[in-house]
mmCIF file of C-alpha atoms in Angstrom:
data_model
loop_
_atom_site.group_PDB
_atom_site.id
_atom_site.type_symbol
_atom_site.label_atom_id
_atom_site.label_comp_id
_atom_site.label_asym_id
_atom_site.label_seq_id
_atom_site.Cartn_x
_atom_site.Cartn_y
_atom_site.Cartn_z
ATOM 1 C CA MET A 123 0.096 0.351 -0.138
ATOM 2 C CA GLN A 124 1.153 3.082 -0.711
ATOM 3 C CA HIS A 125 1.336 6.588 0.982
ATOM 4 C CA SER A 126 1.553 9.610 0.719
ATOM 5 C CA PRO A 127 4.734 11.431 2.820
ATOM 6 C CA ALA A 128 5.423 10.771 6.484
ATOM 7 C CA ILE A 129 3.920 13.786 8.497
ATOM 8 C CA PHE A 130 7.009 15.364 10.603
ATOM 9 C CA ILE A 131 5.338 18.773 12.041
ATOM 10 C CA GLY A 132 6.187 17.783 15.325
ATOM 11 C CA ASP A 133 8.764 19.603 16.171
ATOM 12 C CA ALA A 134 10.625 16.446 17.982
ATOM 13 C CA PRO A 135 11.462 12.736 16.308
ATOM 14 C CA ALA A 136 9.021 11.744 19.656
ATOM 15 C CA LEU A 137 6.049 13.440 18.801
ATOM 16 C CA ASP A 138 6.774 12.246 14.752
ATOM 17 C CA PHE A 139 6.389 9.315 15.490
ATOM 18 C CA LEU A 140 3.733 9.393 17.118
ATOM 19 C CA ASN A 141 2.183 11.358 14.422
ATOM 20 C CA SER A 142 2.944 8.475 12.311
ATOM 21 C CA VAL A 143 -0.435 8.112 12.298
ATOM 22 C CA ALA A 144 -2.872 10.709 12.440
ATOM 23 C CA THR A 145 -6.246 12.879 10.381
ATOM 24 C CA PRO A 146 -4.435 15.969 9.078
ATOM 25 C CA VAL A 147 -7.148 16.014 5.462
ATOM 26 C CA ASP A 148 -9.997 14.499 7.002
ATOM 27 C CA VAL A 149 -8.996 11.210 6.339
ATOM 28 C CA PRO A 150 -7.288 8.436 8.709
ATOM 29 C CA VAL A 151 -3.984 8.139 7.043
ATOM 30 C CA GLU A 152 -1.908 4.797 8.894
ATOM 31 C CA TRP A 153 1.406 5.193 7.097
ATOM 32 C CA LEU A 154 2.503 1.737 9.602
ATOM 33 C CA ASP A 155 0.343 -0.093 8.783
ATOM 34 C CA ASP A 156 2.767 -3.022 7.734
ATOM 35 C CA GLY A 157 5.940 -3.933 7.278
ATOM 36 C CA GLN A 158 7.381 -2.232 4.176
ATOM 37 C CA GLY A 159 5.281 0.787 5.254
ATOM 38 C CA LEU A 160 7.647 0.566 8.772
ATOM 39 C CA LEU A 161 10.829 1.027 6.881
ATOM 40 C CA SER A 162 9.731 3.631 4.341
ATOM 41 C CA TRP A 163 8.742 6.163 8.079
ATOM 42 C CA LEU A 164 12.417 4.745 9.143
ATOM 43 C CA LEU A 165 14.055 6.159 6.642
ATOM 44 C CA GLN A 166 11.752 9.341 5.647
ATOM 45 C CA ALA A 167 12.132 10.436 9.835
ATOM 46 C CA GLN A 168 16.787 9.347 9.735
ATOM 47 C CA LEU A 169 16.190 7.586 11.576
ATOM 48 C CA VAL A 170 17.594 4.247 10.403
ATOM 49 C CA SER A 171 19.821 4.157 7.556
ATOM 50 C CA ALA A 172 18.721 2.423 3.949
ATOM 51 C CA PRO A 173 21.449 0.044 4.147
ATOM 52 C CA VAL A 174 20.402 -0.851 7.366
ATOM 53 C CA LEU A 175 16.842 -1.211 6.062
ATOM 54 C CA GLU A 176 17.296 -2.803 2.832
ATOM 55 C CA GLN A 177 19.532 -5.238 4.697
ATOM 56 C CA MET A 178 16.324 -6.227 7.018
ATOM 57 C CA ARG A 179 14.083 -6.512 4.232
ATOM 58 C CA SER A 180 16.811 -8.666 1.992
ATOM 59 C CA ARG A 181 17.632 -10.883 5.663
ATOM 60 C CA SER A 182 13.617 -11.451 6.999
ATOM 61 C CA LEU A 183 11.283 -13.907 7.084
ATOM 62 C CA PRO A 184 7.526 -13.456 5.663
ATOM 63 C CA GLY A 185 5.686 -12.223 7.578
ATOM 64 C CA GLU A 186 8.364 -10.593 10.371
ATOM 65 C CA LEU A 187 8.416 -6.774 9.035
ATOM 66 C CA ASP A 188 4.447 -7.369 10.545
ATOM 67 C CA LYS A 189 4.655 -8.380 13.430
ATOM 68 C CA VAL A 190 7.510 -5.750 14.161
ATOM 69 C CA ALA A 191 5.039 -3.005 12.805
ATOM 70 C CA ASP A 192 2.566 -3.805 15.095
ATOM 71 C CA GLN A 193 4.382 -3.984 18.056
ATOM 72 C CA ALA A 194 5.324 -0.490 16.658
ATOM 73 C CA ARG A 195 2.586 0.544 16.593
ATOM 74 C CA ASN A 196 1.437 -1.119 20.481
ATOM 75 C CA LEU A 197 4.287 0.868 21.788
ATOM 76 C CA ARG A 198 2.836 4.009 19.341
ATOM 77 C CA ASP A 199 -0.315 3.540 21.208
ATOM 78 C CA TRP A 200 0.979 3.885 24.697
ATOM 79 C CA PHE A 201 3.599 6.639 24.408
ATOM 80 C CA ARG A 202 0.267 8.150 23.081
ATOM 81 C CA GLY A 203 -1.015 8.480 25.824
ATOM 82 C CA PHE A 204 1.586 8.685 28.798
ATOM 83 C CA VAL A 205 2.202 12.131 26.590
ATOM 84 C CA GLN A 206 -2.044 12.954 26.488
ATOM 85 C CA LYS A 207 -1.688 12.290 30.514
ATOM 86 C CA HIS A 208 0.809 14.443 31.877
ATOM 87 C CA ARG A 209 1.764 17.812 28.239
ATOM 88 C CA GLY A 210 0.236 21.131 29.717
ATOM 89 C CA ARG A 211 2.991 21.203 32.982
ATOM 90 C CA PRO A 212 6.051 19.877 33.805
ATOM 91 C CA LEU A 213 7.225 15.553 33.884
ATOM 92 C CA SER A 214 8.392 14.838 37.611
ATOM 93 C CA ARG A 215 9.889 12.490 39.598
ATOM 94 C CA ASP A 216 6.926 10.002 40.407
ATOM 95 C CA ASP A 217 6.548 10.063 36.476
ATOM 96 C CA LEU A 218 9.537 7.185 35.895
ATOM 97 C CA LYS A 219 7.878 4.001 36.732
ATOM 98 C CA LYS A 220 4.987 5.543 33.781
ATOM 99 C CA LEU A 221 8.222 4.674 31.847
ATOM 100 C CA GLU A 222 9.285 0.570 32.844
ATOM 101 C CA PRO A 223 7.540 -0.587 28.849
ATOM 102 C CA LEU A 224 10.519 2.275 27.561
ATOM 103 C CA ASN A 225 12.876 0.912 30.124
ATOM 104 C CA ARG A 226 12.570 -2.448 29.194
ATOM 105 C CA LEU A 227 13.102 -2.177 25.409
ATOM 106 C CA LEU A 228 15.929 -0.140 26.100
ATOM 107 C CA GLU A 229 17.546 -2.360 28.299
ATOM 108 C CA ARG A 230 16.765 -4.801 24.835
ATOM 109 C CA ASP A 231 19.827 -2.668 22.843
ATOM 110 C CA GLU A 232 23.014 -3.201 21.753
ATOM 111 C CA SER A 233 24.661 0.298 20.695
ATOM 112 C CA PHE A 234 28.539 -0.057 20.675
ATOM 113 C CA SER A 235 30.783 2.311 19.922
ATOM 114 C CA GLN A 236 33.848 3.064 17.529
ATOM 115 C CA VAL A 237 36.694 5.617 15.968
ATOM 116 C CA ALA A 238 35.968 6.777 12.578
ATOM 117 C CA LEU A 239 36.814 8.768 9.874
ATOM 118 C CA ALA A 240 35.736 12.189 11.398
ATOM 119 C CA THR A 241 32.879 14.207 8.703
ATOM 120 C CA ASN A 242 34.401 17.757 9.657
ATOM 121 C CA LYS A 243 37.406 16.858 8.159
ATOM 122 C CA ASP A 244 39.346 20.977 8.960
ATOM 123 C CA VAL A 245 39.280 19.825 13.162
ATOM 124 C CA ASN A 246 40.072 16.030 14.266
ATOM 125 C CA PRO A 247 40.869 13.343 11.928
ATOM 126 C CA PHE A 248 38.899 11.055 13.973
ATOM 127 C CA GLU A 249 35.300 10.949 16.548
ATOM 128 C CA LEU A 250 33.666 8.300 18.580
ATOM 129 C CA ARG A 251 30.525 7.476 16.376
ATOM 130 C CA VAL A 252 27.516 5.190 18.573
ATOM 131 C CA THR A 253 26.480 2.376 16.730
ATOM 132 C CA ARG A 254 24.290 -0.692 17.378
ATOM 133 C CA ARG A 255 24.248 -4.756 15.898
ATOM 134 C CA TRP A 256 20.733 -5.465 14.632
ATOM 135 C CA ARG A 257 20.684 -9.186 14.944
ATOM 136 C CA SER A 258 17.277 -8.713 13.760
ATOM 137 C CA PRO A 259 13.795 -6.973 12.562
ATOM 138 C CA GLU A 260 12.888 -5.888 16.293
ATOM 139 C CA ALA A 261 16.094 -4.156 16.404
ATOM 140 C CA LEU A 262 14.121 -1.273 13.763
ATOM 141 C CA LEU A 263 12.301 -0.526 17.585
ATOM 142 C CA LEU A 264 15.625 0.732 18.794
ATOM 143 C CA PRO A 265 16.098 3.853 17.750
ATOM 144 C CA ILE A 266 12.122 5.049 17.534
ATOM 145 C CA ALA A 267 12.709 3.456 22.121
ATOM 146 C CA GLU A 268 15.944 5.744 21.601
ATOM 147 C CA SER A 269 14.096 9.145 20.980
ATOM 148 C CA LEU A 270 11.960 8.390 23.341
ATOM 149 C CA ALA A 271 13.658 8.227 25.833
ATOM 150 C CA ARG A 272 15.272 11.844 24.577
ATOM 151 C CA PHE A 273 12.235 13.737 24.888
ATOM 152 C CA VAL A 274 11.174 12.563 28.255
ATOM 153 C CA CYS A 275 14.544 13.058 28.931
ATOM 154 C CA SER A 276 14.942 16.367 27.605
ATOM 155 C CA GLU A 277 12.047 18.552 26.767
ATOM 156 C CA ASP A 278 9.317 19.915 28.897
ATOM 157 C CA PHE A 279 5.970 18.860 28.586
ATOM 158 C CA THR A 280 4.581 22.057 28.776
ATOM 159 C CA TYR A 281 4.287 22.946 25.909
ATOM 160 C CA VAL A 282 3.625 19.708 24.282
ATOM 161 C CA LYS A 283 0.853 20.538 22.500
ATOM 162 C CA ALA A 284 -2.730 19.313 20.280
ATOM 163 C CA CYS A 285 -3.510 21.010 17.251
ATOM 164 C CA GLU A 286 -6.266 22.911 18.138
ATOM 165 C CA GLY A 287 -8.128 21.971 14.500
ATOM 166 C CA PRO A 288 -11.669 19.970 15.273
ATOM 167 C CA ALA A 289 -11.099 17.112 13.231
ATOM 168 C CA CYS A 290 -6.877 16.770 13.756
ATOM 169 C CA THR A 291 -5.058 14.062 15.671
ATOM 170 C CA LEU A 292 -1.312 16.199 15.928
ATOM 171 C CA LEU A 293 1.053 17.068 18.273
ATOM 172 C CA PHE A 294 4.170 19.095 18.285
ATOM 173 C CA ALA A 295 6.129 20.144 21.068
ATOM 174 C CA ASP A 296 6.183 24.911 20.637
ATOM 175 C CA HIS A 297 9.803 25.732 20.498
ATOM 176 C CA THR A 298 8.938 28.903 19.109
ATOM 177 C CA ARG A 299 9.527 32.686 21.003
ATOM 178 C CA SER A 300 6.517 32.743 21.832
ATOM 179 C CA ARG A 301 4.930 30.168 22.988
ATOM 180 C CA ALA A 302 1.671 30.966 20.838
ATOM 181 C CA ARG A 303 1.404 27.879 19.041
ATOM 182 C CA ARG A 304 -1.994 26.731 18.174
ATOM 183 C CA TRP A 305 -1.711 24.693 14.535
ATOM 184 C CA CYS A 306 0.190 21.301 13.256
ATOM 185 C CA SER A 307 0.318 24.086 10.228
ATOM 186 C CA MET A 308 -0.076 26.923 9.205
ATOM 187 C CA ALA A 309 -0.953 26.041 5.836
ATOM 188 C CA ILE A 310 -3.844 22.798 6.947
ATOM 189 C CA CYS A 311 -5.274 23.318 10.089
ATOM 190 C CA GLY A 312 -4.657 27.575 10.968
ATOM 191 C CA ASN A 313 -6.002 28.250 7.447
ATOM 192 C CA ARG A 314 -9.654 26.807 8.538
ATOM 193 C CA ALA A 315 -9.182 28.232 11.025
ATOM 194 C CA LYS A 316 -9.447 31.995 9.810
ATOM 195 C CA GLN A 317 -12.211 30.475 6.953
ATOM 196 C CA ALA A 318 -14.425 29.652 9.497
ATOM 197 C CA ALA A 319 -13.725 32.369 11.641
ATOM 198 C CA HIS A 320 -14.609 34.313 8.347
ATOM 199 C CA ARG A 321 -17.338 33.131 7.797
ATOM 200 C CA GLN A 322 -18.792 33.186 11.042
ATOM 201 C CA ARG A 323 -17.998 37.547 11.159
ATOM 202 C CA LEU A 324 -19.340 37.175 7.524
ATOM 203 C CA LYS A 325 -23.387 35.434 8.981
ATOM 204 C CA ALA A 326 -23.122 37.484 12.291
ATOM 205 C CA THR A 327 -22.802 40.577 10.591
ATOM 206 C CA ARG A 328 -25.992 38.719 7.873
#
């Protein structure tokens, strides 16, 4: 099944993951509906490199990637519940217990550091680069889990918001200077709100 390009408006990879199922323009879209959808989304999100994804595609048994996509959707549903419950206020130390499912997933990681050629050639020729062993298709969940962990450790949940569009399900981190962002996109929901307000004003004048 072919989808339109994934949506990346969350201003945080973890929220972009939650937005991998959305209703951007009236019709619900699921980007992780099967294994191929998961691979496509991971590539667009730049969480896993194209060579690794191709390796996973060629090595996986029939149905394996679909099962991983199902696990990714379950992870997304769980984390969406956490974000929806806690957005709008800072996290507290007591919230750590609720993150146990995420920590259990992170425990599976087989990441390690290596000395590699630096991308910035003007300074030191080497850099310390973290990589991981991709032993099974389930390892594709680990960079997602890592992005969720970074999010809860670095983001102020006070400014995690849901788009105010009546039918929109998209979430975003409001990093604007005024913290006044209301819409997933001015081109979609923001414009619709303007049009609705304009129609309301015309109706009132009549």
